[in-house]
Coordinates of C-alpha atoms and ligand atoms in Angstrom, one line a residue:
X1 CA 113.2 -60.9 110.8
X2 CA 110.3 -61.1 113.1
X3 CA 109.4 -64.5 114.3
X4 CA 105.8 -66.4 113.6
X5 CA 104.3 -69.0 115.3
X6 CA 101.1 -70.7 115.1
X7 CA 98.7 -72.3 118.3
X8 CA 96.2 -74.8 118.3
X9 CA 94.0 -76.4 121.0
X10 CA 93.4 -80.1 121.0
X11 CA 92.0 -82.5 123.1
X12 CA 88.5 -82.1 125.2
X13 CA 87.9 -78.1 125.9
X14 CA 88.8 -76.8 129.2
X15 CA 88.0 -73.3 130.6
X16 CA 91.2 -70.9 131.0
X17 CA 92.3 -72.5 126.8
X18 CA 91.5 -68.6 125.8
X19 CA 93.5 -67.4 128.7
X20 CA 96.4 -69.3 127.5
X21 CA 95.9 -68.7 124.1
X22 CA 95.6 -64.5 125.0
X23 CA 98.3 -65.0 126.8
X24 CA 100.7 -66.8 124.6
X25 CA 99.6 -64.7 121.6
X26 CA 100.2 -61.2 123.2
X27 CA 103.3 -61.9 124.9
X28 CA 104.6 -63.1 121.7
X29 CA 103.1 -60.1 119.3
X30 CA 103.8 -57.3 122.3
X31 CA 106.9 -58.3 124.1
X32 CA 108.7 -60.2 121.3
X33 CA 106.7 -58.5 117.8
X34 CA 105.8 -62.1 116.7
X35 CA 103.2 -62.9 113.9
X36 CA 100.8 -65.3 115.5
X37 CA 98.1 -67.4 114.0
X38 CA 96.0 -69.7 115.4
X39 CA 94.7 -73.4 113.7
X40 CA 91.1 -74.6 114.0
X41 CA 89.7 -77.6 115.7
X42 CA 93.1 -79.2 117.1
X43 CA 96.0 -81.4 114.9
X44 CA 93.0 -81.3 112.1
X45 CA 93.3 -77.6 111.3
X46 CA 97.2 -77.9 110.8
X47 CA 96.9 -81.0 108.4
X48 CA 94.3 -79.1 107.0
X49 CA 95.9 -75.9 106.6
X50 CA 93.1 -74.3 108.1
X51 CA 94.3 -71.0 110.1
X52 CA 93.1 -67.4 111.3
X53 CA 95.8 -64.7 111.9
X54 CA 95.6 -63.8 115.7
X55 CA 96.4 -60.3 115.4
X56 CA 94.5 -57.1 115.9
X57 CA 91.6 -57.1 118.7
X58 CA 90.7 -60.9 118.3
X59 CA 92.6 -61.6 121.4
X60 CA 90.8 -58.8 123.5
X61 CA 87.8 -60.1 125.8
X62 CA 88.8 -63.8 125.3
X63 CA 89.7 -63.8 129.2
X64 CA 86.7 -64.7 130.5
X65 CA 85.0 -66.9 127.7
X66 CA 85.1 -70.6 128.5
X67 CA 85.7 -73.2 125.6
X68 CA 88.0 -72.6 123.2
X69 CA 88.0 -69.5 120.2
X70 CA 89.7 -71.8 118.1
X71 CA 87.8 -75.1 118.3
X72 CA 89.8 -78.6 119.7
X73 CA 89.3 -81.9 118.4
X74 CA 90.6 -85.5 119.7
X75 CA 92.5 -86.5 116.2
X76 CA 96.0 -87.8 116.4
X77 CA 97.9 -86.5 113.5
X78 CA 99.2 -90.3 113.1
X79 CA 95.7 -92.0 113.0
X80 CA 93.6 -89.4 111.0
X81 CA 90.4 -90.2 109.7
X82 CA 90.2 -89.0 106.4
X83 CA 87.2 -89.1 104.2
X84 CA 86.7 -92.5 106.0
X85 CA 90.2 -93.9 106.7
X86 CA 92.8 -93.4 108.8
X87 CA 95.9 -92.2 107.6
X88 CA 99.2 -90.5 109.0
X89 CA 99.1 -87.1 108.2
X90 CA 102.2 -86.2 109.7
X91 CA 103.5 -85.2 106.6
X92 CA 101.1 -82.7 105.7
X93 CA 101.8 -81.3 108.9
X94 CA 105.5 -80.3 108.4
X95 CA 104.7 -79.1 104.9
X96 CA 102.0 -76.7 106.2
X97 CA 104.3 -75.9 109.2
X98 CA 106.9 -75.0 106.4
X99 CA 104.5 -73.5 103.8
X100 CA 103.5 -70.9 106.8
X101 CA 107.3 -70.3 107.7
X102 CA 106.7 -70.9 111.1
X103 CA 109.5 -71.1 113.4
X104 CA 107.5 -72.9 116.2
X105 CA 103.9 -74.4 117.0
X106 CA 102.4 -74.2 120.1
X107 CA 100.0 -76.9 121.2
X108 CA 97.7 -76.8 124.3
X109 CA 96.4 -80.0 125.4
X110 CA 96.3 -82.9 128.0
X111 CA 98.0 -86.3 127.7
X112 CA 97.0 -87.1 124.0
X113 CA 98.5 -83.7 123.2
X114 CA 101.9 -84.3 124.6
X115 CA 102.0 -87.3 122.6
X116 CA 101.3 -85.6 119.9
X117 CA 103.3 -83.3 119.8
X118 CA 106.4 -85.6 120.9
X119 CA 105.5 -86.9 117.2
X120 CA 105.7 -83.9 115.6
X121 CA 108.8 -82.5 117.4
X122 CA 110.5 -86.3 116.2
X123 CA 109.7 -85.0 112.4
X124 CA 111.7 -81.7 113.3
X125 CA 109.4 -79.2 114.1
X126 CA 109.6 -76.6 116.8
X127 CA 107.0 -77.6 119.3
X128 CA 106.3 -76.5 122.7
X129 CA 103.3 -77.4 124.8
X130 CA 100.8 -76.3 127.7
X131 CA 99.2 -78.8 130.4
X132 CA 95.6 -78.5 130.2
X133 CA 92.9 -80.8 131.5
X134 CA 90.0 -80.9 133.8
X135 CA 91.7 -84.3 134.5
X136 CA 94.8 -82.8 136.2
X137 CA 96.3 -85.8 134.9
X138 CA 99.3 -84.5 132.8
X139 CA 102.6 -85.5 134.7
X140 CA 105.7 -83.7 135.5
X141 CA 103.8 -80.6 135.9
X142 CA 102.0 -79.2 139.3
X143 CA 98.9 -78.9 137.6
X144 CA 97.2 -78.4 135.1
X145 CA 94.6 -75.0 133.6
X146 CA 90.9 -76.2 133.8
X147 CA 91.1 -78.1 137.2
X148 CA 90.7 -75.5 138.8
X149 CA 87.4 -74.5 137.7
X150 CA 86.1 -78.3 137.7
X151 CA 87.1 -78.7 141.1
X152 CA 84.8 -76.0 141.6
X153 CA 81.7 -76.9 139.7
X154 CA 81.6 -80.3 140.8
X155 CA 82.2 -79.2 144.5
X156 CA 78.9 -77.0 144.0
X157 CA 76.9 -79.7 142.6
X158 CA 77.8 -82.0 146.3
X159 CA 76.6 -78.8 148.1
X160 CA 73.4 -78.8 146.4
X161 CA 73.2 -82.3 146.9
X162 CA 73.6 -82.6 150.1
X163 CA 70.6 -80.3 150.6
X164 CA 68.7 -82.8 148.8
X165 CA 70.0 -86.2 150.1
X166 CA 69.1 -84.5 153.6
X167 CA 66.1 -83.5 153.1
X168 CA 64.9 -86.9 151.3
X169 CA 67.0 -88.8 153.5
X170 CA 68.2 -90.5 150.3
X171 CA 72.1 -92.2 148.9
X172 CA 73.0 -89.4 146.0
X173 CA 75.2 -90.5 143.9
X174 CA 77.2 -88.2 142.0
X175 CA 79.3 -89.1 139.1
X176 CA 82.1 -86.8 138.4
X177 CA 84.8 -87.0 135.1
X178 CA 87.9 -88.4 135.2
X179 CA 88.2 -92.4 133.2
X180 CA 92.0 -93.0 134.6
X181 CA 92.3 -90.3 137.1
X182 CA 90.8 -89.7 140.4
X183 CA 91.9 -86.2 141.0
X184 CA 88.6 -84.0 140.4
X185 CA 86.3 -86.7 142.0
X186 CA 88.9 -86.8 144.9
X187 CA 89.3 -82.8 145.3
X188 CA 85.7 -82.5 144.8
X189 CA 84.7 -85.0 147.1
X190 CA 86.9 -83.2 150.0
X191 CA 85.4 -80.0 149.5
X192 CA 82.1 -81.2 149.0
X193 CA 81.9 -83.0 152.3
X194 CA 81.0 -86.3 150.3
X195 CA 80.7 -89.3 152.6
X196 CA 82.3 -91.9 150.7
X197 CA 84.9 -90.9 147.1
X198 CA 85.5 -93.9 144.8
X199 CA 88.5 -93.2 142.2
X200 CA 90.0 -95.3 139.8
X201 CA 93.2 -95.6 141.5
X202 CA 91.7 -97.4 144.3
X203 CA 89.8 -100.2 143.8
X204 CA 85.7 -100.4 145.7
X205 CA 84.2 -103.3 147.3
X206 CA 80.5 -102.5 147.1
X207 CA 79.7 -103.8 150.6
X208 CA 82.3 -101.5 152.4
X209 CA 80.5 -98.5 150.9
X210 CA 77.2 -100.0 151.7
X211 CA 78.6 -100.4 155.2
X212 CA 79.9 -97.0 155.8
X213 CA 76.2 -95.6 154.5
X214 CA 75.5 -98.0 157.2
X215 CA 77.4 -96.8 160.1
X216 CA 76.1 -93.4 159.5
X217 CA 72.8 -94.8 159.8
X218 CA 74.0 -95.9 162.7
X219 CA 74.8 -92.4 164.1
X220 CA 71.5 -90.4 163.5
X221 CA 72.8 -89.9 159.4
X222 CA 70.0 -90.9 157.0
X223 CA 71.2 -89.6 154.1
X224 CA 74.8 -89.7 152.1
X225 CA 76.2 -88.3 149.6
X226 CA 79.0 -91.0 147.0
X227 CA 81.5 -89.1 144.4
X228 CA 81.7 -91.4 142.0
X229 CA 84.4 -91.2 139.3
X230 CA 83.3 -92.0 135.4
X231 CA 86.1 -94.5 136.3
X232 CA 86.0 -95.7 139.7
X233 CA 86.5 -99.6 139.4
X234 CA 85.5 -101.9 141.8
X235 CA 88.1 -104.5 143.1
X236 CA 87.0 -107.4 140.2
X237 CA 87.1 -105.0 137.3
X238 CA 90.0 -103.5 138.5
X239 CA 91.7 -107.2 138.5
X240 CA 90.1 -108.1 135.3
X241 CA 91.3 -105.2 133.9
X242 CA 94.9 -105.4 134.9
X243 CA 95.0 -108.9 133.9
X244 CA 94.3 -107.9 130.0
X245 CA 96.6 -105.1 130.5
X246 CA 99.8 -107.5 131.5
X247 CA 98.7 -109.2 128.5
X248 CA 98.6 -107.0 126.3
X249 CA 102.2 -105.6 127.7
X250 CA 103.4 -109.1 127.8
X251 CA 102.3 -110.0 123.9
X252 CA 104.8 -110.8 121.6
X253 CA 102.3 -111.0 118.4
X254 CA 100.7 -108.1 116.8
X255 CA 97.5 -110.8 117.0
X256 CA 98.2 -111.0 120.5
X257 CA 98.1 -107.4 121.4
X258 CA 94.7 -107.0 119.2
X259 CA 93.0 -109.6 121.0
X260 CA 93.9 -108.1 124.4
X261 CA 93.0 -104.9 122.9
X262 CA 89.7 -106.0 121.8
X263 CA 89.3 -107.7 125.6
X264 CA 89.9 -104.5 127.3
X265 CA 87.2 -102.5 125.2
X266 CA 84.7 -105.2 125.7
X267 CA 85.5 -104.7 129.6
X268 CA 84.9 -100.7 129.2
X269 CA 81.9 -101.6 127.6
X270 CA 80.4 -103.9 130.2
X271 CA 81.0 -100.9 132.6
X272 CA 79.3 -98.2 130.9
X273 CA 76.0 -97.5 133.1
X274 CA 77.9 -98.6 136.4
X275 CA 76.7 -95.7 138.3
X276 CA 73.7 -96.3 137.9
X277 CA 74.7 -100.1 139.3
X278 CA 75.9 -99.3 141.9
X279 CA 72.9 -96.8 143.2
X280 CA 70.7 -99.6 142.8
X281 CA 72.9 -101.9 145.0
X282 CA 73.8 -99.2 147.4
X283 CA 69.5 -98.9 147.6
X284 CA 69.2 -102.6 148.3
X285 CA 72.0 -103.2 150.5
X286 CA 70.8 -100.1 152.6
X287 CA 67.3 -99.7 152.4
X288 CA 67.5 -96.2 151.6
X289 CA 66.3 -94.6 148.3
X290 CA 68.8 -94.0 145.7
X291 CA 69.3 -91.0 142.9
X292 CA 72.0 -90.8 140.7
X293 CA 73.3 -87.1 139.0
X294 CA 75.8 -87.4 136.2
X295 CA 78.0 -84.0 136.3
X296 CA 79.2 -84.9 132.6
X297 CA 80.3 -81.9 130.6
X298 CA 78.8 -79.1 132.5
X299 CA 82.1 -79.3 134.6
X300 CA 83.7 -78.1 131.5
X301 CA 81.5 -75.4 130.7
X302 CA 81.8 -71.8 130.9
X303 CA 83.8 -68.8 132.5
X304 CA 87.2 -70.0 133.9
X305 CA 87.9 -69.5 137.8
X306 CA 90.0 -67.2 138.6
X307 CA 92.9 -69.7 139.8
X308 CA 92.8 -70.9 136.2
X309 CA 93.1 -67.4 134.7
X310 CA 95.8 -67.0 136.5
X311 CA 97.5 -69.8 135.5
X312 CA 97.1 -70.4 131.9
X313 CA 98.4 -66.3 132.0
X314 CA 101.5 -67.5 133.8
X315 CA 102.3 -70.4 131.7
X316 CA 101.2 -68.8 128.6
X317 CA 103.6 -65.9 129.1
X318 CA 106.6 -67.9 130.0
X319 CA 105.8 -70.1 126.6
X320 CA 106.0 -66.7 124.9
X321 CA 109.4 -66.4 126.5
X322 CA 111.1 -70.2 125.9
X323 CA 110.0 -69.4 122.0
X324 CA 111.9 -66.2 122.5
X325 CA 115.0 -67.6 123.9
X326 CA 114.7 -70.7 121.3
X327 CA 113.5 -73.5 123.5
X328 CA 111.6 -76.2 122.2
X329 CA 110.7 -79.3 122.7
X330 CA 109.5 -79.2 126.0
X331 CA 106.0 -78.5 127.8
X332 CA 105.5 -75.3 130.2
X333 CA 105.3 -77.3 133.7
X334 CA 103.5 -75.4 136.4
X335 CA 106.4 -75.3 139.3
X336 CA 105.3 -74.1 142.4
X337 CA 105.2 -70.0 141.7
X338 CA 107.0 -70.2 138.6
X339 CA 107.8 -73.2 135.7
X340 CA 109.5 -75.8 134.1
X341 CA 110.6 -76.3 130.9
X342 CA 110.2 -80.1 131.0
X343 CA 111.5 -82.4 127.5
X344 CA 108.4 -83.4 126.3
X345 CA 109.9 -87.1 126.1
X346 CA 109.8 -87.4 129.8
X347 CA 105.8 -86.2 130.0
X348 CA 104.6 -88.0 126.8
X349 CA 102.5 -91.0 127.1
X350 CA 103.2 -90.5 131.1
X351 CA 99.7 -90.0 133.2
X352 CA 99.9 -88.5 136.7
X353 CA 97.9 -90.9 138.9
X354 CA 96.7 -90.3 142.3
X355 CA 99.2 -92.3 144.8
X356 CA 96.4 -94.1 146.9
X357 CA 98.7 -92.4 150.2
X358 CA 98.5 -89.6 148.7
X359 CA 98.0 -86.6 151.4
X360 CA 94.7 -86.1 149.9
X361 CA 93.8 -89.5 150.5
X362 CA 94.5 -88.8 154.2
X363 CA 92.8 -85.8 154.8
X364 CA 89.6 -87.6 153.5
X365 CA 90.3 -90.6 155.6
X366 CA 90.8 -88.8 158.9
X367 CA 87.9 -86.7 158.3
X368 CA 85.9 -90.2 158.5
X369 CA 85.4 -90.4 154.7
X370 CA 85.3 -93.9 153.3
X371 CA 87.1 -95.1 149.9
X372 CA 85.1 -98.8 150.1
X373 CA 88.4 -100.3 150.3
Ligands
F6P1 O1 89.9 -85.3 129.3 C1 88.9 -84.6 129.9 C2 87.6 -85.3 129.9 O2 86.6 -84.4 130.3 C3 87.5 -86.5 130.8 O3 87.4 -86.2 132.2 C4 86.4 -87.3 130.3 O4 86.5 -88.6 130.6 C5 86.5 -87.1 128.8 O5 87.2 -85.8 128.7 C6 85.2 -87.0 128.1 O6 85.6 -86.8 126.7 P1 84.5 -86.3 125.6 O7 84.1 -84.9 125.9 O8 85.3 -86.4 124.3 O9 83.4 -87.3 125.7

């Protein structure tokens, strides 16, 4: 008897999620005559039972389309809110999992994902996941589909800011996603030419990037150009922050670990705006004029690059293949031309950080960028 497997998206949207769906989907119905269907808007659509059969055409001209055909969402199929409050809806899962007699569901997702779906392979299902994120944050695997094409939208928006900066002599200050990880704002700001990259992983001290501005003052520059990521820290938060962390690690109450909990949003809190911050002190520290751009979710937007394509086909088809052979449990690593099937215990609840020696890291620095460390 023919196989059938469902798919779902979850997490934030990321071009190349139609590739890999495409891709999953047709390997699985041509090569291996599955029956595929696909649930809506993430973990919700499989506790709701909410489905569309992927067969026919509705897989043709998805290539190219950004977003995702099946709609994501951020729930966690442990902490659902339903009709107001939160329940674990794990349950419902496996019974719609079993009502559909599916023999596997594929999820496609970043970190949250993998965690979820370590959950709902611990309840006995069949699960195997893709790494996706703009984030490139997912560990264990290469990379990850929808990088790619943010690495090239916010490298754009530095060209066209440089134009600007120069031309206004101004500081621009571009703020590029990425809360834990510094990968997109440290790739972008690499191709972009950006003078100085602030990343989560390595603390700023505002004076060191007001210096640098400084020193290229000092060398006929009047203008510069700061990629900012939405979670660069600057060496106080950072220590704050770590502090509630240990904590909160350290905690041997429930109470305990609240408390620190509830500490660590307020600290998120008092950060929100901090580009914006830190434009105004760069413009008093400096004396030159200050603009701040916020890349948000256009770098999610729209057609996937071609390098994205590519990759959510590869990883896509080879997921068609594990289900095949009977692999589960595991997430479709990107492996240098080919993959990995990797136990999703060793990527869940993992994040891939950037090393602060990471080669990156020393490209930028010989190339005279500054870090404000
Ligand atoms: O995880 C991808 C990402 O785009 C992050 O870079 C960003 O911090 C976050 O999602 C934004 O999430 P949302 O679209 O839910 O506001």
């Amino acid at each position: 008897m023919s196989k059938k497997i469902g798919i779902l998206t979850a997490g934030g949207d990321t071009p190349g999620l139609n590739a890999a769906i495409r891709a999953v989907g047709k390997a699985a119905r041509g090569t291996y005559g599955m029956h595929v269907i696909g649930f809506r808007d993430g973990f919700r659509g499989l506790v709701e039972n909410r489905f569309v059969p992927l067969e026919g055409d509705c897989l043709s001209g998805i290539l190219t389309v950004g977003g995702t055909i099946l709609g994501t969402g951020r729930d966690k199929p442990h902490k659902m809110n339903i009709a107001g409050r939160v329940q674990d809806m794990t349950d419902a899962i496996v019974e719609n999992y079993q009502s559909n007699h599916l023999d596997a569901i594929v999820c496609l997702g970043g970190g949250g994902t993998q965690k979820n779906a370590l959950r709902l392979m611990e309840k006995g299902l069949n699960v195997i996941t893709l790494p996706k994120t703009i984030d490139n944050d997912v560990a264990r695997t290469d990379t990850t589909f929808g990088f790619d094409t943010a690495l090239g939208i916010a490298t754009d928006a530095l060209d066209r800011l440089h134009s600007t900066a120069h031309s206004h002599h101004r500081i621009i200050v571009a703020e590029v996603m990425g809360h834990r990880a510094g990968w997109l704002t440290l790739g972008a700001g690499i191709a972009g030419g950006a003078d100085v990259i602030l990343i989560p992983e390595i603390p700023y001290a505002v004076d060191k990037v007001s210096a640098a501005i400084l020193n290229r003052v000092r060398h006929g520059k009047n203008f510069s150009i700061v990629a900012v990521a939405e979670g660069a820290l600057s060496v106080s938060e950072a220590k704050a922050i770590a502090e509630v962390e240990r904590e909160r690690e350290e905690a041997q109450k429930k109470e305990q670990r609240r408390k620190a909990k509830e500490r660590l949003r307020a600290l998120e809190t008092a950060r929100s705006g901090h580009t914006l911050r830190l434009a105004e002190r760069l413009e008093e520290e400096t004396g030159l004029e200050s603009r701040i751009t916020i890349l948000g979710h256009l770098q999610r937007g729209g057609i996937p690059s071609a390098g994205d394509r590519l990759l959510a086909t590869r990883l896509g088809t080879a997921c068609a293949d594990l289900i095949a052979q009977g692999t589960f449990g595991v997430m479709v690593a990107a492996r240098g031309e080919s993959y990995e099937a990797v136990p999703l215990d060793r990527v869940a609840g993992q994040r891939k950080l950037v090393p602060p020696d990471h080669p990156w890291v020393r490209s930028a620095r010989e190339v005279g960028t500054a870090f404000g460390d």
